XYZ file of C-alpha atoms in Angstrom:
100
model
C 105.855 85.177 96.802
C 103.950 87.055 93.988
C 100.223 88.360 94.779
C 97.606 90.414 92.999
C 94.301 91.480 93.765
C 91.501 94.110 93.983
C 91.136 97.078 95.901
C 87.902 99.021 96.494
C 86.300 101.697 98.807
C 84.802 104.712 99.214
C 87.209 107.831 99.160
C 86.534 111.483 99.980
C 88.500 114.630 98.479
C 88.569 116.970 101.351
C 90.152 120.444 101.624
C 91.623 120.477 98.000
C 92.541 123.976 97.244
C 92.435 125.842 93.754
C 94.083 129.314 93.456
C 92.932 131.309 91.022
C 95.123 134.490 89.970
C 93.564 137.798 89.411
C 95.937 140.470 88.755
C 97.689 141.409 92.277
C 95.382 138.842 94.450
C 94.241 135.329 94.224
C 90.898 133.821 94.548
C 90.952 130.478 96.744
C 88.282 127.894 96.478
C 87.858 124.652 98.396
C 87.175 121.297 96.638
C 85.326 118.719 98.205
C 83.649 115.477 96.446
C 83.489 111.707 97.449
C 84.164 108.938 94.901
C 84.054 104.993 94.730
C 87.538 103.547 94.014
C 88.854 100.624 92.748
C 91.868 99.311 91.231
C 94.347 96.432 91.009
C 97.769 95.851 93.088
C 100.275 93.615 92.140
C 103.341 92.638 94.242
C 106.316 90.459 95.031
C 106.962 89.476 98.941
C 110.325 88.253 99.581
C 111.658 86.613 102.670
C 114.822 88.080 103.856
C 115.774 86.271 106.995
C 113.822 84.908 109.937
C 110.475 86.596 109.944
C 111.925 89.611 107.865
C 110.023 90.227 104.655
C 110.417 92.832 101.815
C 107.475 93.681 99.727
C 107.632 95.809 96.264
C 103.828 96.527 94.919
C 102.538 98.360 91.947
C 99.045 99.291 91.409
C 96.643 101.069 89.345
C 93.376 102.981 91.136
C 90.787 104.540 89.321
C 89.699 107.875 91.492
C 87.147 110.039 89.256
C 85.367 112.721 91.806
C 82.341 113.900 89.800
C 80.221 116.557 91.050
C 82.622 118.865 92.514
C 81.492 121.070 95.351
C 83.074 124.318 96.003
C 83.565 126.650 98.724
C 82.531 129.569 98.365
C 80.035 127.950 95.892
C 79.734 131.389 93.725
C 82.230 132.771 91.490
C 84.131 129.658 90.481
C 85.701 129.696 87.118
C 83.626 128.411 84.397
C 86.650 126.964 82.323
C 87.490 124.628 85.464
C 86.060 121.121 84.820
C 83.229 119.880 87.255
C 84.915 116.398 87.260
C 88.335 115.445 88.837
C 90.246 112.488 87.648
C 93.088 111.663 90.235
C 93.422 107.954 88.653
C 96.680 106.650 88.107
C 99.697 104.186 88.860
C 101.507 103.793 92.150
C 104.255 101.759 93.767
C 105.396 101.033 97.229
C 108.216 99.356 98.983
C 107.794 97.712 102.292
C 109.580 95.931 105.285
C 107.599 93.928 107.442
C 108.897 93.374 110.953
C 107.469 90.782 113.348
C 105.924 91.982 116.619
C 106.501 89.402 119.428
């Protein structure tokens, strides 16, 4: 069958690393933030044999992390934006097996 829906939830960006080259060395900043995500999945579920199913799904998810916090909190490059947009399309394939 064909299906569609809505996905929502709170997502946390933890321990993302930003490396800023400075001559022969690099400064490392750890980024963190929390966001509310939402999106729409669409998929197809095909019964292969018995209870064995194959699924194919595509979805678009909105994930915008506002107010990034950095560690260390000082020295962060002013040219880097304070918002990180990780929204986009994704796809997945799955195989559903019965557990009896």
